[in-house]
mmCIF file of C-alpha atoms in Angstrom:
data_model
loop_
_atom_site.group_PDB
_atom_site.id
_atom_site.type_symbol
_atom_site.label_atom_id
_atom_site.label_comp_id
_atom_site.label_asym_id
_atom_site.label_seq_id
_atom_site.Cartn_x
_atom_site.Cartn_y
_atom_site.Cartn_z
ATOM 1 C CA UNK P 10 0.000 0.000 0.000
ATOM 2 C CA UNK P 11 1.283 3.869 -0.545
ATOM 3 C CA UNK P 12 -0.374 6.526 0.682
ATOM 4 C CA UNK P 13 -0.328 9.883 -1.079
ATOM 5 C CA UNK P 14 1.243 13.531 0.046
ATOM 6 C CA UNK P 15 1.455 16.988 -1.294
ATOM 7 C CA UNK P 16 5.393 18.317 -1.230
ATOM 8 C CA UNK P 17 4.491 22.017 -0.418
ATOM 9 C CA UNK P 18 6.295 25.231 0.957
ATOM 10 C CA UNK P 19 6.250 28.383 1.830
ATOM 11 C CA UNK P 20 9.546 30.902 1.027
ATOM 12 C CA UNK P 21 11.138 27.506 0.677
ATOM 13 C CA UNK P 22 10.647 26.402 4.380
ATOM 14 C CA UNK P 23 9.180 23.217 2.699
ATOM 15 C CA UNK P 24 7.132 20.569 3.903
ATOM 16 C CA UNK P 25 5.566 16.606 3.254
ATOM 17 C CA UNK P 26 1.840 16.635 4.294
ATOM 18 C CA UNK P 27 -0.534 14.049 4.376
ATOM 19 C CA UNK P 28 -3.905 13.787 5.097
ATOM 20 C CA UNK P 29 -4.801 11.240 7.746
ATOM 21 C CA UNK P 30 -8.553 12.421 8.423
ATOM 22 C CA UNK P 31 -9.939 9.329 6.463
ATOM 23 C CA UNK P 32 -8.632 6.805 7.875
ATOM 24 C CA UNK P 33 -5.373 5.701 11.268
ATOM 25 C CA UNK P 34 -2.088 6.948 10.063
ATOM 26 C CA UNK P 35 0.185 6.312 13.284
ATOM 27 C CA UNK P 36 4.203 7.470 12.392
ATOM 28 C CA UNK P 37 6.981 6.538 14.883
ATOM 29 C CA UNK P 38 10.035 8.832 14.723
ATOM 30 C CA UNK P 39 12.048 6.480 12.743
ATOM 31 C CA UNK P 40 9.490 6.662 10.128
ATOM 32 C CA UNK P 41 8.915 10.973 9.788
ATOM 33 C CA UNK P 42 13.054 10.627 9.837
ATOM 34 C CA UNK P 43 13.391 8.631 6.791
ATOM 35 C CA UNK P 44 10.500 10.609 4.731
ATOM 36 C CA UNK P 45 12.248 13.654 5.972
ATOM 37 C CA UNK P 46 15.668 12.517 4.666
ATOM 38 C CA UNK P 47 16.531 14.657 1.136
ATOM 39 C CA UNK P 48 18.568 11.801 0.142
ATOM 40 C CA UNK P 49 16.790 8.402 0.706
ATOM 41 C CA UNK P 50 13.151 9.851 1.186
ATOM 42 C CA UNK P 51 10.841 12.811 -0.145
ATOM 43 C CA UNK P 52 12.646 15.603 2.055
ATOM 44 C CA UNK P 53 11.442 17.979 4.020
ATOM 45 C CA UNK P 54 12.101 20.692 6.764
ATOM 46 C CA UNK P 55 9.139 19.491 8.548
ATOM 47 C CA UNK P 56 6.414 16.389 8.211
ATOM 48 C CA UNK P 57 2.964 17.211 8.537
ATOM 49 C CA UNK P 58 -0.046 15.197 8.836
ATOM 50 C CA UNK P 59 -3.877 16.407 8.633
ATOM 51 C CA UNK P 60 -5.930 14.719 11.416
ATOM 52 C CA UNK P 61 -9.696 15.380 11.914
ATOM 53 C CA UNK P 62 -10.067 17.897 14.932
ATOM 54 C CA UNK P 63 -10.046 17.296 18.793
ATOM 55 C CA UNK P 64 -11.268 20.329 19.943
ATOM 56 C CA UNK P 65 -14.844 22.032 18.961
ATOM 57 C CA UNK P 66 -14.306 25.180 16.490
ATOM 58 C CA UNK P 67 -11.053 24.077 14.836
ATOM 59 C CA UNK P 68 -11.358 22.676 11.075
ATOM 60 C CA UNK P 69 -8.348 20.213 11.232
ATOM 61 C CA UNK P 70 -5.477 19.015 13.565
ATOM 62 C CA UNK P 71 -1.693 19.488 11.961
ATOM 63 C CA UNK P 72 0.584 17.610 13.395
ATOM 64 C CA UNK P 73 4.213 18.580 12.700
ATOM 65 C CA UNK P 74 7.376 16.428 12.751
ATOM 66 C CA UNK P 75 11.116 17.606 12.537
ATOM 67 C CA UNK P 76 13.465 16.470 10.385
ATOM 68 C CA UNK P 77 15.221 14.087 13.497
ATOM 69 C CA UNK P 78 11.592 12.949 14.497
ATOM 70 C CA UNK P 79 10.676 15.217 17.164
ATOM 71 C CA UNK P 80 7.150 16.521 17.196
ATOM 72 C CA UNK P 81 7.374 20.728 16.991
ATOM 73 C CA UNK P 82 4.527 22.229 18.709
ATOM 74 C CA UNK P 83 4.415 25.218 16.057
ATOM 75 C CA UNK P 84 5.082 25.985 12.707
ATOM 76 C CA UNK P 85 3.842 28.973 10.823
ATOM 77 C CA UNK P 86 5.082 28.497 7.199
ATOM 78 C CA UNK P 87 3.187 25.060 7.742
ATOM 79 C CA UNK P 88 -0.077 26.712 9.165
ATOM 80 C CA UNK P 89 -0.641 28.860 6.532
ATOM 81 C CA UNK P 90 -0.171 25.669 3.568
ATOM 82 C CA UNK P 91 -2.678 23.783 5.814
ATOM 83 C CA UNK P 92 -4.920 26.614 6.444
ATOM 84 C CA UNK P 93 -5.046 27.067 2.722
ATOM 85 C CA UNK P 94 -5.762 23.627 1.830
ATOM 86 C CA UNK P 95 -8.432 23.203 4.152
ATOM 87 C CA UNK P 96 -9.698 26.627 2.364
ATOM 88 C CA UNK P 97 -9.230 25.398 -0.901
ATOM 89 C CA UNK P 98 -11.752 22.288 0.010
ATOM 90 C CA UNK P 99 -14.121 24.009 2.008
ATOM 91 C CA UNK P 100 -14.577 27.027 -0.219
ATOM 92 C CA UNK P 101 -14.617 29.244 2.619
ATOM 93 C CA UNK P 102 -12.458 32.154 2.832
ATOM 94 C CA UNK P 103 -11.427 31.262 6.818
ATOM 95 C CA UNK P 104 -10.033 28.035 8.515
ATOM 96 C CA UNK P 105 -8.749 26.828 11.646
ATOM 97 C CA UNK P 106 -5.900 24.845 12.334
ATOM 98 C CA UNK P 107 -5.410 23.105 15.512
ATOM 99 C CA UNK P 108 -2.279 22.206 16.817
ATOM 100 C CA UNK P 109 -0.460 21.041 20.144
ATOM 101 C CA UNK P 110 0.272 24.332 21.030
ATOM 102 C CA UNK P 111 -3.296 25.821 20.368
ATOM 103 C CA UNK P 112 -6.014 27.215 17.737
ATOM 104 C CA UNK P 113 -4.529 29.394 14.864
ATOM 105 C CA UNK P 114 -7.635 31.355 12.918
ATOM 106 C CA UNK P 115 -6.357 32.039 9.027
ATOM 107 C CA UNK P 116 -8.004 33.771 6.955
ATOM 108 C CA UNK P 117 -7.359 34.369 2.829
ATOM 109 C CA UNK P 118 -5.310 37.457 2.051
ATOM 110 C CA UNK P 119 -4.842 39.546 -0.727
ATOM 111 C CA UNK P 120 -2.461 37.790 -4.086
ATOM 112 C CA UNK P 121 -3.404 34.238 -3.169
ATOM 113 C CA UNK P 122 -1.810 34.674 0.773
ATOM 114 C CA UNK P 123 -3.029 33.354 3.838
ATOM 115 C CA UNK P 124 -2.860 35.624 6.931
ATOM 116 C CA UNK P 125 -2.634 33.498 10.078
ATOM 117 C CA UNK P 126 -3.299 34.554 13.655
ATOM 118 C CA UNK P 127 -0.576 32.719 15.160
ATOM 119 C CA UNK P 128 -1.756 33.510 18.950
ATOM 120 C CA UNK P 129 -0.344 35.799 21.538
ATOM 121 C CA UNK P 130 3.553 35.890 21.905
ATOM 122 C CA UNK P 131 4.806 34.150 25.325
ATOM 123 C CA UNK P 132 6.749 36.888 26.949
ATOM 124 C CA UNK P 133 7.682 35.046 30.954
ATOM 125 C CA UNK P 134 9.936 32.834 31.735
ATOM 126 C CA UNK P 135 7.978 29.564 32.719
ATOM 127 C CA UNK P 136 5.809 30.102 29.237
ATOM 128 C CA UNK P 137 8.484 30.018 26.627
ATOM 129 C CA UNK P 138 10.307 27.979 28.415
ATOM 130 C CA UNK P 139 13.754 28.473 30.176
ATOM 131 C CA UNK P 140 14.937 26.771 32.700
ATOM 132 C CA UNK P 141 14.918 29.373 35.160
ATOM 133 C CA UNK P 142 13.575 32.788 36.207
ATOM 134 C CA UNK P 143 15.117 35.322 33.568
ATOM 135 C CA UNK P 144 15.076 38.906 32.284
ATOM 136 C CA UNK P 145 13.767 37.583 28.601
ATOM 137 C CA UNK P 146 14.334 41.066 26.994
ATOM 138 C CA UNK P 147 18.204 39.964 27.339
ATOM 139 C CA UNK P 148 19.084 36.892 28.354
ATOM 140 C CA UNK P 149 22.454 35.544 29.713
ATOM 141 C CA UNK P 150 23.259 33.534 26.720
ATOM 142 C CA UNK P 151 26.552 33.849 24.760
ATOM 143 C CA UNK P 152 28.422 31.974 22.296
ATOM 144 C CA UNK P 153 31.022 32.783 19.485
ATOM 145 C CA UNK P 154 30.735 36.215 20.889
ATOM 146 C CA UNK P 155 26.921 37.121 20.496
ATOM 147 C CA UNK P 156 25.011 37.493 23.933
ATOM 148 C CA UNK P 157 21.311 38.811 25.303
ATOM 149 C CA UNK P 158 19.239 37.103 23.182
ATOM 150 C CA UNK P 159 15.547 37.887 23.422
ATOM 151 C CA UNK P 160 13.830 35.324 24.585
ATOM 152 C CA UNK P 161 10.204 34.442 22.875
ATOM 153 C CA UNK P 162 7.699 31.851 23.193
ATOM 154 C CA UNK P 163 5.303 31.626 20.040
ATOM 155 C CA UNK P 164 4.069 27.868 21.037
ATOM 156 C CA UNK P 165 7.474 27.215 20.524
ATOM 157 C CA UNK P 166 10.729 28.691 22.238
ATOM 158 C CA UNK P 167 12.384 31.242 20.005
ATOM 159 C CA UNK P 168 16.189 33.015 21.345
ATOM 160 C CA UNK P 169 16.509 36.315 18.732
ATOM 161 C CA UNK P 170 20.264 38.103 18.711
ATOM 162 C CA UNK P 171 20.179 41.185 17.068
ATOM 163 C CA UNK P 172 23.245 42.442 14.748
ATOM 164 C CA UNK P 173 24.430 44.583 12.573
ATOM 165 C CA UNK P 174 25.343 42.012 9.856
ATOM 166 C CA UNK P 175 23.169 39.210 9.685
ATOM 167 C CA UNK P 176 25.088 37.776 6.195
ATOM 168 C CA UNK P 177 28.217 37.388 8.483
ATOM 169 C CA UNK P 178 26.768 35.264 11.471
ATOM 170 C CA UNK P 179 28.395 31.562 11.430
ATOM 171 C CA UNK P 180 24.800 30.151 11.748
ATOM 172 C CA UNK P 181 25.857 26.800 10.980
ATOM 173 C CA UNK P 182 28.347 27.079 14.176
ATOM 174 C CA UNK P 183 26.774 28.745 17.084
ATOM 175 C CA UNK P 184 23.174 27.368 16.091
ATOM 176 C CA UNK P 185 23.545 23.974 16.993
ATOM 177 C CA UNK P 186 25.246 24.854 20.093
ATOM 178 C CA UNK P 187 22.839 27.360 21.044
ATOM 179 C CA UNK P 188 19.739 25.329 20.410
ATOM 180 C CA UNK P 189 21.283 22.747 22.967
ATOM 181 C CA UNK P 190 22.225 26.209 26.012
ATOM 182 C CA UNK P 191 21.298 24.861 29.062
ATOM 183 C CA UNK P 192 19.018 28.019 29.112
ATOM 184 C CA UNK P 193 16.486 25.926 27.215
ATOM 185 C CA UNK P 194 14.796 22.673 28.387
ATOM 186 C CA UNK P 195 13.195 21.964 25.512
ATOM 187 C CA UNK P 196 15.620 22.969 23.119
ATOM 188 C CA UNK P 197 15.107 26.747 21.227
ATOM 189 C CA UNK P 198 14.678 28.054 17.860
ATOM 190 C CA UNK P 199 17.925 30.187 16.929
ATOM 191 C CA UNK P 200 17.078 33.862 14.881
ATOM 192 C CA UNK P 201 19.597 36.496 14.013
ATOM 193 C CA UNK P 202 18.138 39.556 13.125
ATOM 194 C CA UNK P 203 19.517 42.789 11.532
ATOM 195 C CA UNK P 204 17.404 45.893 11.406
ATOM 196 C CA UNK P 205 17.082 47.809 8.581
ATOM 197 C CA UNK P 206 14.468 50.196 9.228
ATOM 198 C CA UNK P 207 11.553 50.930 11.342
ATOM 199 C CA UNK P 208 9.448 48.759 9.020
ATOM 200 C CA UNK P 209 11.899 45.946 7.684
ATOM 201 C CA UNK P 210 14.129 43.301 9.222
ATOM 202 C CA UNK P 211 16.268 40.800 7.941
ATOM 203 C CA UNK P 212 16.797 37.094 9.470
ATOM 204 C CA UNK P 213 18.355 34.032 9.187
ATOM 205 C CA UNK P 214 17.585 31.283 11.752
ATOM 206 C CA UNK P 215 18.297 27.862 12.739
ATOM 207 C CA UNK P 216 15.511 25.934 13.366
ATOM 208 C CA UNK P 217 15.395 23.155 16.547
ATOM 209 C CA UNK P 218 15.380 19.991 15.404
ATOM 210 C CA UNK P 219 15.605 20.865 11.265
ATOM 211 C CA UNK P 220 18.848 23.356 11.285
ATOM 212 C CA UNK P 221 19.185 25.945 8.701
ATOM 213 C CA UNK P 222 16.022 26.615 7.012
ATOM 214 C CA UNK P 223 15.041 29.149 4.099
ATOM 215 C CA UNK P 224 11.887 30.233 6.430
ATOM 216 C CA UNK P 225 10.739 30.356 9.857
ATOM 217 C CA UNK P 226 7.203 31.672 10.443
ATOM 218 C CA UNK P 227 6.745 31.321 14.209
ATOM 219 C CA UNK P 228 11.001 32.609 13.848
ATOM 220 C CA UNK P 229 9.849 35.918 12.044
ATOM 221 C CA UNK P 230 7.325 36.252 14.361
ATOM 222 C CA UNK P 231 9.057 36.406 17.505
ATOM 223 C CA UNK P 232 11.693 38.106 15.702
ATOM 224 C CA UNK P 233 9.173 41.014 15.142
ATOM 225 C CA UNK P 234 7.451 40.494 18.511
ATOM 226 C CA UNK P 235 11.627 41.003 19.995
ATOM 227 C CA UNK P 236 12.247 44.347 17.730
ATOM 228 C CA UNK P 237 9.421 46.176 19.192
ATOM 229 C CA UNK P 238 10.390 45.138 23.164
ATOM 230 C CA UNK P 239 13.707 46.371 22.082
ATOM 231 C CA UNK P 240 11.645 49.620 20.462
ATOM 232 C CA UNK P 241 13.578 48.957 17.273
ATOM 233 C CA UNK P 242 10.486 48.591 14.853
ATOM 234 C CA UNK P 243 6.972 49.675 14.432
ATOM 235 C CA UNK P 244 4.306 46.785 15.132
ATOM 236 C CA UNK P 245 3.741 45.629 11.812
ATOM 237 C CA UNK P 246 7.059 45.132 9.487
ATOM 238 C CA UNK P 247 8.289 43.109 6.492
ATOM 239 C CA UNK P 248 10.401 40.338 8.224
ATOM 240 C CA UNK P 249 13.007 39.219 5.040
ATOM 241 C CA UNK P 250 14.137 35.536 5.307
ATOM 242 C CA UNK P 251 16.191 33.458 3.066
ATOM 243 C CA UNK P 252 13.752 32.687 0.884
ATOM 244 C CA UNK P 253 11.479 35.462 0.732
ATOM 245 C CA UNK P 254 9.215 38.311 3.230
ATOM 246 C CA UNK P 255 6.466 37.939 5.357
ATOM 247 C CA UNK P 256 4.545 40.744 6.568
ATOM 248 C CA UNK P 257 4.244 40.691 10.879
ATOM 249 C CA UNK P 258 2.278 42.348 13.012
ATOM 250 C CA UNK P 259 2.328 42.582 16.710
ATOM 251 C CA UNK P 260 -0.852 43.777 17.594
ATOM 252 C CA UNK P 261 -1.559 45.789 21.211
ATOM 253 C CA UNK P 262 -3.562 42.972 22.388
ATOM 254 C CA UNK P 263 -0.598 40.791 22.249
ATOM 255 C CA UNK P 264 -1.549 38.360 19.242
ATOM 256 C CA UNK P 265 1.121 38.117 16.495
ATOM 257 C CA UNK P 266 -0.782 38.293 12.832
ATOM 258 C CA UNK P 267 1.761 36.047 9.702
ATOM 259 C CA UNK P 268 0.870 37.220 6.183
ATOM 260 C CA UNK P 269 2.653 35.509 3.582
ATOM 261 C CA UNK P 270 2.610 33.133 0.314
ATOM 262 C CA UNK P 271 1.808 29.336 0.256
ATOM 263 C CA UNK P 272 2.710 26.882 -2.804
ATOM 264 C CA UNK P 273 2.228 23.094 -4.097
ATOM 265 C CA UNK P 274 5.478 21.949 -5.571
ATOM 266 C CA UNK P 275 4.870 19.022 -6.398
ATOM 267 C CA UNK P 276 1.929 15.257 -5.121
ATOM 268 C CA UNK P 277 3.193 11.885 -5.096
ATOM 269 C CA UNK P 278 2.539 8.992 -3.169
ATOM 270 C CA UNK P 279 5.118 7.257 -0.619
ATOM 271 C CA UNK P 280 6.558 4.047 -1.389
ATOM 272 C CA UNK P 281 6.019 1.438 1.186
ATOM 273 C CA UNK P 282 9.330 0.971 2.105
ATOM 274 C CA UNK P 283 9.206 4.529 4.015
ATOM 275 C CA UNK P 284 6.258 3.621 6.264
ATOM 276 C CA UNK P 285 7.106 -0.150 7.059
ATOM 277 C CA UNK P 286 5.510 -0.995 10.319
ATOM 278 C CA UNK P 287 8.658 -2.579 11.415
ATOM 279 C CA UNK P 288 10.678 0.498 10.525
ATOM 280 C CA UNK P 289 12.419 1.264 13.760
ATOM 281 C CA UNK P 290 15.327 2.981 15.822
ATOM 282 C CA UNK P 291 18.699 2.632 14.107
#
C-alpha cells in the first residue's frame, strides 16, 4: 500500500503533508526521519499530517514532525499551507488549524496569501520555556561572541540576537550549540536579526530539530514580537528571510498576525518501504 502527500512550501521552508482524516495513520520517529531525509526519502524541513479535529471550532489538527523525528509544537510556514488547503476544500475564505500548542484562525489574504493569527507571543519565563527565572528582553546567553538574546515563546521557544550584519553570522556554528544552552529545556529556535528600518528586518535562523532553514514563520514572528520590546520597529514590518518576506504584526492585544505566500510543488505517493511498520530505531 502507498499513501499519497502533497510536497508544499512556503519561502522555501518546505514541507511533506498528508492527510490522515480518512482513515489511522500512526508514524513513529524512525518513520517521519526517513520521509524527511533529502537523500533516501521525499525531504522535508518538517512532516505534517492532517488529522480530523479534537477540539470544537477548529477545522483540522496538523501535526508537525522535525526532520530528526521530534514533534514541533508550532510551525507557521506550515499553518498557513494547511490553512489554505483546508480553504481550498471548504470554499470558505477562513479556517482553523489546531495544533499542540493551540487554535490558529487564518483567513485568505490579498495575491493568493493566507494571513494566520498565530496567537499571543509568550513573553515570561515559565511560558516560553527556560529553565529558570530570567530577564527575557536579554538573556544571559553567549556563544562565538553574540550574547542577550531575546527570549520568545510563540508555542514554541524562540532566542533572537540582534546584529548589525546578519550575512556574516556563522549560523551553521553557534546554532547547533545554542539550540542545545542549558538556558532551554526543551531545546530553542535560533534567529539572528539585523534591522534595517523601522518597518523591515532581515533574518536568518536555525531551526530546533531541522537546522538551517530558508523560512521560519513562528522565527519571524518572535523576531518582530523582539524588535518592538527592544523599540527597534513599528508593530507591523516586512520580516526578510532566506527565501522570501512575510509581513508581521504585533498587535496591542498581544496576538502576532503572519501574512505571507503558500505553494504546491509538487503530489506523489510514498513508497512502502518509508512507512514499514517494522521500521524502527537505528
Amino acid at each position: 500500500m502507498t499513501i499519497p502527500f502533497l510536497k508544499m512550501h512556503g519561502l522555501g521552508n518546505d514541507f511533506v503533508v498528508i492527510d490522515a482524516r480518512g482513515g489511522n495513520l500512526s508514524l513513529n520517529e524512525a518513520q517521519a526521519r526517513a520521509i524527511a531525509d533529502r537523500r533516501t526519502g521525499v525531504g522535508c524541513d518538517q512532516f505534517i499530517v492532517i488529522e480530523p479535529p479534537k477540539t470544537s471550532g477548529a477545522t483540522a489538527f496538523m501535526r508537525i514532525r522535525n526532520p530528526d523525528g521530534s514533534e514541533a509544537g508550532a510551525c507557521g510556514n506550515a499553518t498557513r499551507c494547511v490553512a489554505h488547503l483546508l480553504m481550498r476544500e471548504s470554499g470558505q475564505p477562513s479556517a482553523v488549524v489546531e495544533t499542540i500548542a493551540g487554535l490558529l484562525p487564518a483567513v485568505a489574504a490579498e495575491d493568493g496569501m493566507v494571513t494566520v493569527d498565530m496567537g499571543p507571543a509568550r513573553l515570561d519565563w515559565r511560558d516560553i520555556p527556560l529553565a529558570g527565572p530570567a530577564d527575557t528582553l536579554r538573556l544571559d546567553v553567549a556563544e562565538g561572541g553574540y550574547a542577550g538574546p531575546v527570549a520568545v515563546g510563540m508555542g514554541n521557544p524562540h532566542a533572537v540576537f540582534f546584529v548589525d550584519d546578519v550575512a556574516a553570522v556563522p549560523l551553521d556554528r553557534v546554532g547547533p550549540r545554542l539550540e542545545h544552552h542549558p538556558a532551554f529545556p526543551m531545546l530553542s529556535n535560533i534567529e539572528f536579526a539585523q534591522v534595517l528600518s523601522p518597518t523591515r528586518i532581515r533574518m536568518r535562523v536555525w531551526e530546533r530539530g531541522a537546522g538551517i532553514t530558508r523560512a521560519c514563520g513562528s522565527g519571524a514572528c518572535a523576531v518582530q514580537v523582539a524588535a518592538v520590546r527592544r523599540g527597534l520597529t513599528e508593530r507591523r514590518a516586512e520580516v526578510i528571510l532566506d527565501g522570501g518576506s512575510l509581513i508581521i504584526e504585533w498587535r496591542e492585544d498581544g496576538h502576532v498576525l503572519m501574512t505571507g505566500p503558500v505553494a504546491l510543488s509538487f503530489t506523489g505517493r510514498l513508497a512502502p518501504d518509508l512507512v514499514a511498520p517494522d521500521l524502527v530505531e537505528a
